[in-house]
mmCIF file of C-alpha atoms and ligand atoms in Angstrom:
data_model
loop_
_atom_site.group_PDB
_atom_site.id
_atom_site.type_symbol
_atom_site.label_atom_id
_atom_site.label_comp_id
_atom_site.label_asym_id
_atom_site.label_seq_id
_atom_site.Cartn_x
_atom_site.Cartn_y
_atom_site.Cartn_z
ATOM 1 C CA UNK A 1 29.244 23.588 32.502
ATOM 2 C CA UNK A 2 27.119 25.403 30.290
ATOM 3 C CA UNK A 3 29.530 24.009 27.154
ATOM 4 C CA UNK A 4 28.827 20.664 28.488
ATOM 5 C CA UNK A 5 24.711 20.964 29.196
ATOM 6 C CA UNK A 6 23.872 22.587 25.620
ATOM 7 C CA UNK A 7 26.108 19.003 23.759
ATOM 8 C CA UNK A 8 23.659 16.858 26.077
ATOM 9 C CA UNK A 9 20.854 18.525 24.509
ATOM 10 C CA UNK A 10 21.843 18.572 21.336
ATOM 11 C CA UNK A 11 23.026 14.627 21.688
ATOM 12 C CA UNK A 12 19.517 13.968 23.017
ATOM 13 C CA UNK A 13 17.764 15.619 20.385
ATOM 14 C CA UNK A 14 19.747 13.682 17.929
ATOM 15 C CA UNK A 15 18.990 10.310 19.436
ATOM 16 C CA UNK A 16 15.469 11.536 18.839
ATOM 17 C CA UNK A 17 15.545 12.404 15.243
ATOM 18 C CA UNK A 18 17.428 8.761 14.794
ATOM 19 C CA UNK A 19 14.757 7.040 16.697
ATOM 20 C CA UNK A 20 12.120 8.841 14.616
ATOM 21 C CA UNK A 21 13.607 7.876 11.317
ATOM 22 C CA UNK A 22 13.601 4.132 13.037
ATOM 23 C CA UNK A 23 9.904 4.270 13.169
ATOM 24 C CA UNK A 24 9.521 5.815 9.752
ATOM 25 C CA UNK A 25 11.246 3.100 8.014
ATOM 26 C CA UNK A 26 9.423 0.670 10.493
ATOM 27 C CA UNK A 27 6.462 1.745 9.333
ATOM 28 C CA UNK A 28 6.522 2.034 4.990
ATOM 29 C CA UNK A 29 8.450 -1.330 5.085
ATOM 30 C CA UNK A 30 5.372 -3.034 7.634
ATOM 31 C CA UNK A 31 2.748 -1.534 6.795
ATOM 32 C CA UNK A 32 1.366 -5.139 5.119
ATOM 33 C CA UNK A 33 2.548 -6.979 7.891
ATOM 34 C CA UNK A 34 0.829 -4.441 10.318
ATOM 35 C CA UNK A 35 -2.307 -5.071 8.593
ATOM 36 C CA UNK A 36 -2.538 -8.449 8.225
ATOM 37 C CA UNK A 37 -1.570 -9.211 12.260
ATOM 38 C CA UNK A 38 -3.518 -6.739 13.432
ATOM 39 C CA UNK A 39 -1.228 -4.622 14.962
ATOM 40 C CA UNK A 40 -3.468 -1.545 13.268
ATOM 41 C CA UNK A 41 -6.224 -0.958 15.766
ATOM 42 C CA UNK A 42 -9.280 1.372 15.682
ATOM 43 C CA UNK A 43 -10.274 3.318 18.313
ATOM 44 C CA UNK A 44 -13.720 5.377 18.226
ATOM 45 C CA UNK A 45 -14.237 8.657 19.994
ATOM 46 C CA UNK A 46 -18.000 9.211 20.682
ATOM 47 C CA UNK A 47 -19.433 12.564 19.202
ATOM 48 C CA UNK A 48 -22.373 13.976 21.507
ATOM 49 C CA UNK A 49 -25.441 15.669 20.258
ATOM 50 C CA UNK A 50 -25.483 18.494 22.871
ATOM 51 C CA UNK A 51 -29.600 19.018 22.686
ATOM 52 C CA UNK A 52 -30.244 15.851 23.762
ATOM 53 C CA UNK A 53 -26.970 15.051 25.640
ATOM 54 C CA UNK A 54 -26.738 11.382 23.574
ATOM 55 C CA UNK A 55 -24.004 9.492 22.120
ATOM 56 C CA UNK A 56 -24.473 10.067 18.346
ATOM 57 C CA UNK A 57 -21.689 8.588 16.965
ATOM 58 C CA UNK A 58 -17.758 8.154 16.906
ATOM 59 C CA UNK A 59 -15.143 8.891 15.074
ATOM 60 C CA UNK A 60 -12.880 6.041 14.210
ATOM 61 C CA UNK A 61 -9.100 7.073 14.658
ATOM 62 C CA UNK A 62 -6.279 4.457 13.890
ATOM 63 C CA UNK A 63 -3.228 3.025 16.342
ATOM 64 C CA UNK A 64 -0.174 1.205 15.566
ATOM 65 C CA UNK A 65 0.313 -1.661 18.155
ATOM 66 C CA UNK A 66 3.603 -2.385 17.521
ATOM 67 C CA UNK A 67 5.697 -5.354 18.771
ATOM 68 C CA UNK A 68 8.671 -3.595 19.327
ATOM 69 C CA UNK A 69 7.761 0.183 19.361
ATOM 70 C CA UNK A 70 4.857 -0.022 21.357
ATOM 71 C CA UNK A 71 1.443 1.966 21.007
ATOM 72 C CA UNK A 72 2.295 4.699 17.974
ATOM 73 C CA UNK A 73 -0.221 7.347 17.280
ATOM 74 C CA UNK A 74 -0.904 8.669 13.987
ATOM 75 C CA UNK A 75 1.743 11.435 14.006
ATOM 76 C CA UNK A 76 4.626 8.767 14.350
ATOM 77 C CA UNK A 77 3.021 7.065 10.663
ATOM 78 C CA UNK A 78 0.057 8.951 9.124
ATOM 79 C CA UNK A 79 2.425 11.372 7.627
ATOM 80 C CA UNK A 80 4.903 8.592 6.325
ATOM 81 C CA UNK A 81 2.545 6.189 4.723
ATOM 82 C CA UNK A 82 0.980 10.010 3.253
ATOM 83 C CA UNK A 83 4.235 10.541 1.773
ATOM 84 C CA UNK A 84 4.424 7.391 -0.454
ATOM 85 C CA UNK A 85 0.229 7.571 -1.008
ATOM 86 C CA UNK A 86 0.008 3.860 0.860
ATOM 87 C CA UNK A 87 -2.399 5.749 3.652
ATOM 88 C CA UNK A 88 -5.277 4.228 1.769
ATOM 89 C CA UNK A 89 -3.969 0.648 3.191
ATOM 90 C CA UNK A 90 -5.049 2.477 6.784
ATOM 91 C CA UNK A 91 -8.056 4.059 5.790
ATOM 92 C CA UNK A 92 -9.381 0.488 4.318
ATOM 93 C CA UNK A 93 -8.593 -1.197 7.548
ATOM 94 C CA UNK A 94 -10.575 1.278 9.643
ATOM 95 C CA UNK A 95 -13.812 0.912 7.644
ATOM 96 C CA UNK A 96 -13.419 -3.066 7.039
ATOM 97 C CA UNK A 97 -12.508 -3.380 11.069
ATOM 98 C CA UNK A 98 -15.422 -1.583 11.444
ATOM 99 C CA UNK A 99 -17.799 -3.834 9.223
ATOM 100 C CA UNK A 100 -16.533 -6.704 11.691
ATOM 101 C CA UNK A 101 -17.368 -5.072 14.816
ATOM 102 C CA UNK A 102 -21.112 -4.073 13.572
ATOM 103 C CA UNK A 103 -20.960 -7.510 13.045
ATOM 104 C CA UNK A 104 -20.098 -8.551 16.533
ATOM 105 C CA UNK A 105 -22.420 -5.746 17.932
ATOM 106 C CA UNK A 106 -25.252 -6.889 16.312
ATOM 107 C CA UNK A 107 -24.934 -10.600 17.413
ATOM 108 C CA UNK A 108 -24.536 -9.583 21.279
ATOM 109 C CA UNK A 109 -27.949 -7.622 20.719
ATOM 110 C CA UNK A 110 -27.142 -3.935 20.420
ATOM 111 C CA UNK A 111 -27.415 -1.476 17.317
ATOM 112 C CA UNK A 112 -24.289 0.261 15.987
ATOM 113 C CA UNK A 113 -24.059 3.760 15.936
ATOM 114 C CA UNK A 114 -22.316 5.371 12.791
ATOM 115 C CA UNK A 115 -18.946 6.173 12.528
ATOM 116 C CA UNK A 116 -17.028 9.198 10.834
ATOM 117 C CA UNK A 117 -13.456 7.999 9.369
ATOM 118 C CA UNK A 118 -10.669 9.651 7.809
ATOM 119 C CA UNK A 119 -9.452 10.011 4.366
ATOM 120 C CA UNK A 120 -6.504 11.298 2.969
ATOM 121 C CA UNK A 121 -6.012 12.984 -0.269
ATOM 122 C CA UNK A 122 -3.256 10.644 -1.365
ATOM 123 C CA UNK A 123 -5.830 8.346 -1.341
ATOM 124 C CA UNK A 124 -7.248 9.654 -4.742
ATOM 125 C CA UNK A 125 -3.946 10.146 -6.054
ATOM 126 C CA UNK A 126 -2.375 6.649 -5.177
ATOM 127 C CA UNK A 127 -4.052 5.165 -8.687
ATOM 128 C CA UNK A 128 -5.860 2.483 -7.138
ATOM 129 C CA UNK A 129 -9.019 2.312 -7.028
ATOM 130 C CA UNK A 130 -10.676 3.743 -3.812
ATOM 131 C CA UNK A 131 -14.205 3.926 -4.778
ATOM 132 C CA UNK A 132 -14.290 0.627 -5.917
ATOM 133 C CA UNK A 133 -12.308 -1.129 -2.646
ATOM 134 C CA UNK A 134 -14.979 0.832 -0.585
ATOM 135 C CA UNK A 135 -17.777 -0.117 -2.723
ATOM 136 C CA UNK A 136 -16.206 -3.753 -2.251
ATOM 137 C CA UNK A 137 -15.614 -3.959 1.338
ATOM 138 C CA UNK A 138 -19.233 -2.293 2.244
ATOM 139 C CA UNK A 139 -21.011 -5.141 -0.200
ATOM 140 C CA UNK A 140 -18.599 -7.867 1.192
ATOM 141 C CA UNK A 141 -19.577 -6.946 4.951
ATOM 142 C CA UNK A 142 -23.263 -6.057 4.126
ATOM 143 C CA UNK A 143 -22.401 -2.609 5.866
ATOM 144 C CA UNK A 144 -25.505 -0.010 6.060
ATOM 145 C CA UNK A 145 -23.950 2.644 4.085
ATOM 146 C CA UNK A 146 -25.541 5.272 6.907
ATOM 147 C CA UNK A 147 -23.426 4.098 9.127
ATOM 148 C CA UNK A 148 -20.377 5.326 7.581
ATOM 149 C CA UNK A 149 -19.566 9.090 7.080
ATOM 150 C CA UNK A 150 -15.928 9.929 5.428
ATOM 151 C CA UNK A 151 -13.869 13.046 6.797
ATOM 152 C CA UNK A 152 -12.077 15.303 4.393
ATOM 153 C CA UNK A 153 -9.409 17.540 6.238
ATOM 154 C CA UNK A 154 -9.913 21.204 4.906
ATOM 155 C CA UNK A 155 -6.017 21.526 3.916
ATOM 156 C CA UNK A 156 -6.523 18.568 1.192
ATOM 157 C CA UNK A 157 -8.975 20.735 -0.825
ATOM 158 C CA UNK A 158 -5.795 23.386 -1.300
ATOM 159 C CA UNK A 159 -5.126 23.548 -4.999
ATOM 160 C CA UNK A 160 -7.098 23.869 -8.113
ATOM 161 C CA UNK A 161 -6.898 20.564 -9.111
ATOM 162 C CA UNK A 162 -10.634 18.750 -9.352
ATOM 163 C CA UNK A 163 -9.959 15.884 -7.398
ATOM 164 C CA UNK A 164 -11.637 16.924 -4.742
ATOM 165 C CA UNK A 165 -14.497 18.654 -5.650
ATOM 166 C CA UNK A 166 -14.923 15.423 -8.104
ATOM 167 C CA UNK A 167 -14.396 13.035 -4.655
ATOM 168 C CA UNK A 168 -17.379 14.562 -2.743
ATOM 169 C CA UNK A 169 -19.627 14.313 -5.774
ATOM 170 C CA UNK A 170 -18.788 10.666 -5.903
ATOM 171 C CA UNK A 171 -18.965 10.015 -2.292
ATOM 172 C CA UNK A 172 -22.590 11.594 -2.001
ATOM 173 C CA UNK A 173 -23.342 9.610 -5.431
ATOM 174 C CA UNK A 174 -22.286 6.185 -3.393
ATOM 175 C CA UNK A 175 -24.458 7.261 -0.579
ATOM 176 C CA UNK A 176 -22.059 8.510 2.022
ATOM 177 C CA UNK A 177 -22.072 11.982 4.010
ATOM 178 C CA UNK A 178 -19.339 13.881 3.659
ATOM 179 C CA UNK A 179 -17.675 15.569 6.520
ATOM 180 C CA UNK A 180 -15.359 18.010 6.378
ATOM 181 C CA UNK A 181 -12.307 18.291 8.961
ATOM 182 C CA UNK A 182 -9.913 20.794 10.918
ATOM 183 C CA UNK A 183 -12.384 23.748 9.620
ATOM 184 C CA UNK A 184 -10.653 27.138 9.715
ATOM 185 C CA UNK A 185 -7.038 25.350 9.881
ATOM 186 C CA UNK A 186 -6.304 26.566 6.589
ATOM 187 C CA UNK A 187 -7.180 29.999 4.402
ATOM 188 C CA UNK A 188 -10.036 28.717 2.510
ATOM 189 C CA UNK A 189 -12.454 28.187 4.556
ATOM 190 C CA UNK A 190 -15.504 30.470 3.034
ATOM 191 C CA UNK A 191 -14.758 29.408 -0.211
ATOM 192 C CA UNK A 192 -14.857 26.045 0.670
ATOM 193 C CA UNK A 193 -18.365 26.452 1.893
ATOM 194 C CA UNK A 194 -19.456 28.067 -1.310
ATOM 195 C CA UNK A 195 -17.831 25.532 -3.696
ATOM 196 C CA UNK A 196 -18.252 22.065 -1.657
ATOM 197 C CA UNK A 197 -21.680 20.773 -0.335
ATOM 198 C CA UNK A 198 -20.286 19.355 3.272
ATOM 199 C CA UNK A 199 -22.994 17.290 5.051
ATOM 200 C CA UNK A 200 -20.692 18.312 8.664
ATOM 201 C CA UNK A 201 -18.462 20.802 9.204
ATOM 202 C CA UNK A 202 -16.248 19.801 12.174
ATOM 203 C CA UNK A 203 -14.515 22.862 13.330
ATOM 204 C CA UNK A 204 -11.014 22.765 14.389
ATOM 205 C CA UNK A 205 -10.148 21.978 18.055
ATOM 206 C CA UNK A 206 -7.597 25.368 18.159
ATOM 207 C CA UNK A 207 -10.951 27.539 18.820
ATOM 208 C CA UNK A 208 -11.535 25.026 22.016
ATOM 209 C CA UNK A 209 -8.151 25.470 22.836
ATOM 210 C CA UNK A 210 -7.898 28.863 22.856
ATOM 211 C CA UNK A 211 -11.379 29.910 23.272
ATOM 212 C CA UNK A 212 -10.938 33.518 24.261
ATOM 213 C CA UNK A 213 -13.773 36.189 22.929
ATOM 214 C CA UNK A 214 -12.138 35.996 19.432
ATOM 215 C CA UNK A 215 -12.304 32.361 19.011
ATOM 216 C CA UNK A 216 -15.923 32.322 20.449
ATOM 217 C CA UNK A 217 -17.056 35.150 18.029
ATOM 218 C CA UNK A 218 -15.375 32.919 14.974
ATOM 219 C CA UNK A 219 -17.288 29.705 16.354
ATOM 220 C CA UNK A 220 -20.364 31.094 16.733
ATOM 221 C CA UNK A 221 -20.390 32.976 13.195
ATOM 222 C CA UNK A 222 -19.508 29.423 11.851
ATOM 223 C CA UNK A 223 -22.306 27.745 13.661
ATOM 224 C CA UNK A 224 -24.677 30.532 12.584
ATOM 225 C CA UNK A 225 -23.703 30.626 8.594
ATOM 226 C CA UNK A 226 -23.430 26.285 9.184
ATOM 227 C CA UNK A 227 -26.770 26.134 10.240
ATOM 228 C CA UNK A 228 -28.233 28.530 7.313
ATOM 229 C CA UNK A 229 -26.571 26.408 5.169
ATOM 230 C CA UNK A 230 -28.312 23.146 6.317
ATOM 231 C CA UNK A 231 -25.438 22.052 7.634
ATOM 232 C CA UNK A 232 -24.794 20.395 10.928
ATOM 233 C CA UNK A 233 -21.176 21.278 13.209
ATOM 234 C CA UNK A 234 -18.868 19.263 15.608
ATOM 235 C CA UNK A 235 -16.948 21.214 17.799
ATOM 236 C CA UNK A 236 -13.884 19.247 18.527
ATOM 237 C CA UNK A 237 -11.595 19.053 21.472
ATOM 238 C CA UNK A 238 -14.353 20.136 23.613
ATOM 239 C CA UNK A 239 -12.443 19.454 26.917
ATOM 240 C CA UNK A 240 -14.244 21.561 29.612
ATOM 241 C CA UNK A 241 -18.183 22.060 30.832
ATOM 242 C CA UNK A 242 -17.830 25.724 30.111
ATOM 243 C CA UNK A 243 -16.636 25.060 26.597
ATOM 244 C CA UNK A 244 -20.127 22.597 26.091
ATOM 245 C CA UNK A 245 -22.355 24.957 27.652
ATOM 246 C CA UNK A 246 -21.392 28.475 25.143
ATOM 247 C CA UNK A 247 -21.780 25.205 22.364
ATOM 248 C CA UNK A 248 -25.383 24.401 23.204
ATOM 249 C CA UNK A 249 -25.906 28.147 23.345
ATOM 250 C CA UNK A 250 -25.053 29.057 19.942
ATOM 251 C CA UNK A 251 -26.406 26.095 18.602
ATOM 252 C CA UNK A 252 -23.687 23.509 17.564
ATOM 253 C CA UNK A 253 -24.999 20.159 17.017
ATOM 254 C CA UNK A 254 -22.476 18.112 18.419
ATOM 255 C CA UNK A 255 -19.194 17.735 20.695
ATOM 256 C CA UNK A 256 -16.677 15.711 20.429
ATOM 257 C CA UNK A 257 -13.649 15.855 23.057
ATOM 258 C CA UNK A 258 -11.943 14.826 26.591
ATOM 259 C CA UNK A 259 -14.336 15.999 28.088
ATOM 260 C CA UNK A 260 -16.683 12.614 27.377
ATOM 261 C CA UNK A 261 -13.881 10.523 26.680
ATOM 262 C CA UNK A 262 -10.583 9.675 25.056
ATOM 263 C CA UNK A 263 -10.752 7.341 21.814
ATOM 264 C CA UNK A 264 -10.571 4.002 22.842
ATOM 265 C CA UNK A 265 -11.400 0.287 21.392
ATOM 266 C CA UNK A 266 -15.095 -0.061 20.704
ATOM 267 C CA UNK A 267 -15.933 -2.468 23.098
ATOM 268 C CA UNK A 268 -15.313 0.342 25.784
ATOM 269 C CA UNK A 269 -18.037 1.972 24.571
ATOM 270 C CA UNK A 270 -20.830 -1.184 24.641
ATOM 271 C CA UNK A 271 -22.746 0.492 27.406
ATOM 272 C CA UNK A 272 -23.109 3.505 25.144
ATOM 273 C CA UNK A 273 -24.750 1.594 22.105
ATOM 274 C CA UNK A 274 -29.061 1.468 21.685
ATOM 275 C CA UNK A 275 -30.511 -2.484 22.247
ATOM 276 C CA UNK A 276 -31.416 -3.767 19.048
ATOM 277 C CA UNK A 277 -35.604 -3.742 19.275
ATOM 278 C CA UNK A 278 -36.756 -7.395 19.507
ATOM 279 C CA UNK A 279 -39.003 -8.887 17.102
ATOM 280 C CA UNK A 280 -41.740 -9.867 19.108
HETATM 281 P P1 LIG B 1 -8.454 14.404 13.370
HETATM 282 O O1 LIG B 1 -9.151 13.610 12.335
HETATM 283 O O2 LIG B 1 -8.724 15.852 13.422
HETATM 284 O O3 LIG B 1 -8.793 13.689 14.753
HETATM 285 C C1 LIG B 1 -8.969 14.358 15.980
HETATM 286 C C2 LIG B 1 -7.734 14.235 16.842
HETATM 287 O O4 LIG B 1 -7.937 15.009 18.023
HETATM 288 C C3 LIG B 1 -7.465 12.816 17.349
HETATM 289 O O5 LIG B 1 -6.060 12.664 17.447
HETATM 290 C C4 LIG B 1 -8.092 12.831 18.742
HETATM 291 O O6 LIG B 1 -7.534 11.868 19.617
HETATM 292 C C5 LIG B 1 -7.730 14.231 19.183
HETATM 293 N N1 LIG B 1 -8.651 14.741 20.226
HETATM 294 C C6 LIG B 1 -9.955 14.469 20.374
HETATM 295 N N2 LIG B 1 -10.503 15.132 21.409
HETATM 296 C C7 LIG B 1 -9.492 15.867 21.961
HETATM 297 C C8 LIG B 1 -9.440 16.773 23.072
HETATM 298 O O7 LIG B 1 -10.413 17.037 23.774
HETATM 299 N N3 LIG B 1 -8.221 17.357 23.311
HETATM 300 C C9 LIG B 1 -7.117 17.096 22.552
HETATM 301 N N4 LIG B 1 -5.970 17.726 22.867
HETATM 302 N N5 LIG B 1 -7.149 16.246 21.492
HETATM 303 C C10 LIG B 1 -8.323 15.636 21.204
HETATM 304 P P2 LIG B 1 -5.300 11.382 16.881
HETATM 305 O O8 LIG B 1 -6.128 10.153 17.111
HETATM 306 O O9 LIG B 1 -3.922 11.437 17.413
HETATM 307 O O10 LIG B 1 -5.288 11.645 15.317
HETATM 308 C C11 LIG B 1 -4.579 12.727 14.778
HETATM 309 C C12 LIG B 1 -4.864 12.899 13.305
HETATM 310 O O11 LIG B 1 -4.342 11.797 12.559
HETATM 311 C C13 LIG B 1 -6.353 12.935 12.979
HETATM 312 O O12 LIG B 1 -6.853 14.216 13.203
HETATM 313 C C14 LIG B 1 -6.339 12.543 11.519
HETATM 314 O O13 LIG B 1 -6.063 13.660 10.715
HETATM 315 C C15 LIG B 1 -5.175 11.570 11.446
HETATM 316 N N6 LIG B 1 -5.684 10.184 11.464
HETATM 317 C C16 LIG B 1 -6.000 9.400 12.531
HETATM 318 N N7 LIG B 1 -6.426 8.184 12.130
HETATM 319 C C17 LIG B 1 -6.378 8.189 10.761
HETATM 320 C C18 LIG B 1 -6.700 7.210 9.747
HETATM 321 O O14 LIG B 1 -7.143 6.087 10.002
HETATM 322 N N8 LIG B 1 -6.506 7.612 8.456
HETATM 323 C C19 LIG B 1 -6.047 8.855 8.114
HETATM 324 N N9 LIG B 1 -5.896 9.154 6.821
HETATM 325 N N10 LIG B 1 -5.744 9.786 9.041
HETATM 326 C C20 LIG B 1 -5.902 9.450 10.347
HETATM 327 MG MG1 LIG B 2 -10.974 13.484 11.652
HETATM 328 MG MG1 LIG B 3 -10.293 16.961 13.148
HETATM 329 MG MG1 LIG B 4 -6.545 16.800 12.344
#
């Protein structure tokens, strides 16, 4: 019986790892395709200023609507596309969909609220030009460059190499914020706050998740030395009432998390946007 049970499992867990490498070749050989008919959606996630208890913004988070597959989240291609530096192709869409929908928000009488979207380092080591295509699409929409903040995940500033370091400089230069993501995931965390003027520091949902005494002593020492610095926090995957209340205690700025709402398409979140004063 037991002979017979443990094959099952391990026949299942093959099927899986042959279904997965499906999707990955899926994905690097449609990315174009996926692109062009849409199936790449954004969804926005609203961040909450906890003083005030207002939406402040989102943060825009790619899907993969596929025909066949079904709804894939980033894990099933982020990583892939990563591999073979085409992740850019995503990134673009998110901040060119976005363009559109200010667009659309604009014309139905409401203001946009910034977004916060995610780059990856491949992006500045794919050798096109990523500066430029943002500097393009931004012009080509007439996009307030406010409204667009760009996430850095702490583990792509491992390394010595200047790429980084070099990115941020530019990105402040073009007149973007610069957020940085998944704080105190990795080992560098106080040296990246000596070396790399962050505008945000979003700190890594695993302190939510765990938030025992330990994780709320970390938190609040990275709110307090955050705040010295100038610089404003997210918490993320804020998921309970208890977890928002120690927040507005110590004095992070904003929340982000289940406990407002899941990301979804933007027009889900119409009722949340300011009306766009009239000009009489
Ligand atoms: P991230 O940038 O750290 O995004 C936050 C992730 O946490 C999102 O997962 C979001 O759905 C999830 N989340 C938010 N609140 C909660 C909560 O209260 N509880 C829990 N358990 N989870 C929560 P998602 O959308 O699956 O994205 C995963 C990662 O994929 C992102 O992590 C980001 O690193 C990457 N990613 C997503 N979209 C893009 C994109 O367009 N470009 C690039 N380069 N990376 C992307
Ligand atoms: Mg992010
Ligand atoms: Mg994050
Ligand atoms: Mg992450």
């Amino acid at each position: 019986r037991y002979q017979k049970d443990s094959r099952q499992v391990v026949q299942y867990f093959e099927e899986d790892l042959k279904k997965q490498e499906e999707i990955r070749l899926h994905v690097i050989s449609s990315i174009d395709k996926a692109i062009q008919n849409q199936w790449l959606r954004v969804y926005y996630q609203p961040l909450i200023h906890i003083q005030s208890g207002k939406p402040a913004g989102f943060e825009a988070l790619s899907r993969w609507e596929d025909p066949v597959y079904g709804l894939l989240t980033p894990d099933k291609f982020v990583p892939s596309l990563e591999n073979l530096r085409l992740i850019y192709k995503v990134d673009l869409n998110v901040l060119s969909t976005y363009g559109r929908e200010i667009q659309k928000i604009q014309k139905i009488g409401l203001e946009p609220l910034p977004i916060s979207f995610n780059i990856s380092r491949t992006d500045l080591e794919s050798g096109i030009d990523l500066y430029g295509e943002i500097e393009r699409i931004v012009n080509a929409l007439a996009i307030d460059k406010n409204l667009i903040h760009i996430e850095i995940t702490e583990s792509a500033l491992n390394g010595d190499s200047l790429i980084m370091p070099q990115a941020i400089e530019h990105f402040h230069r073009m007149g973007f914020e610069v957020w940085m993501d998944d704080f105190g995931s990795g080992y560098s965390s106080l040296n990246v706050l000596k070396d790399y003027p962050f505008d945000v520091i979003k700190i890594d949902m695993e302190f939510m998740k765990k938030f025992d005494e330990r994780s709320k002593q970390i938190v609040r020492s990275i709110c307090e030395m955050a705040t010295s610095l100038g610089t404003r926090t997210v918490a993320e995957g804020v998921e309970t009432k208890e977890q928002l209340q120690f927040l507005q205690q110590i004095g992070c700025t904003y929340a982000q998390g289940y406990l407002f709402s899941k990301p979804k398409p933007v027009q889900e979140f119409f009722s949340l946007l300011p009306k766009r004063p009239s000009n009489y």
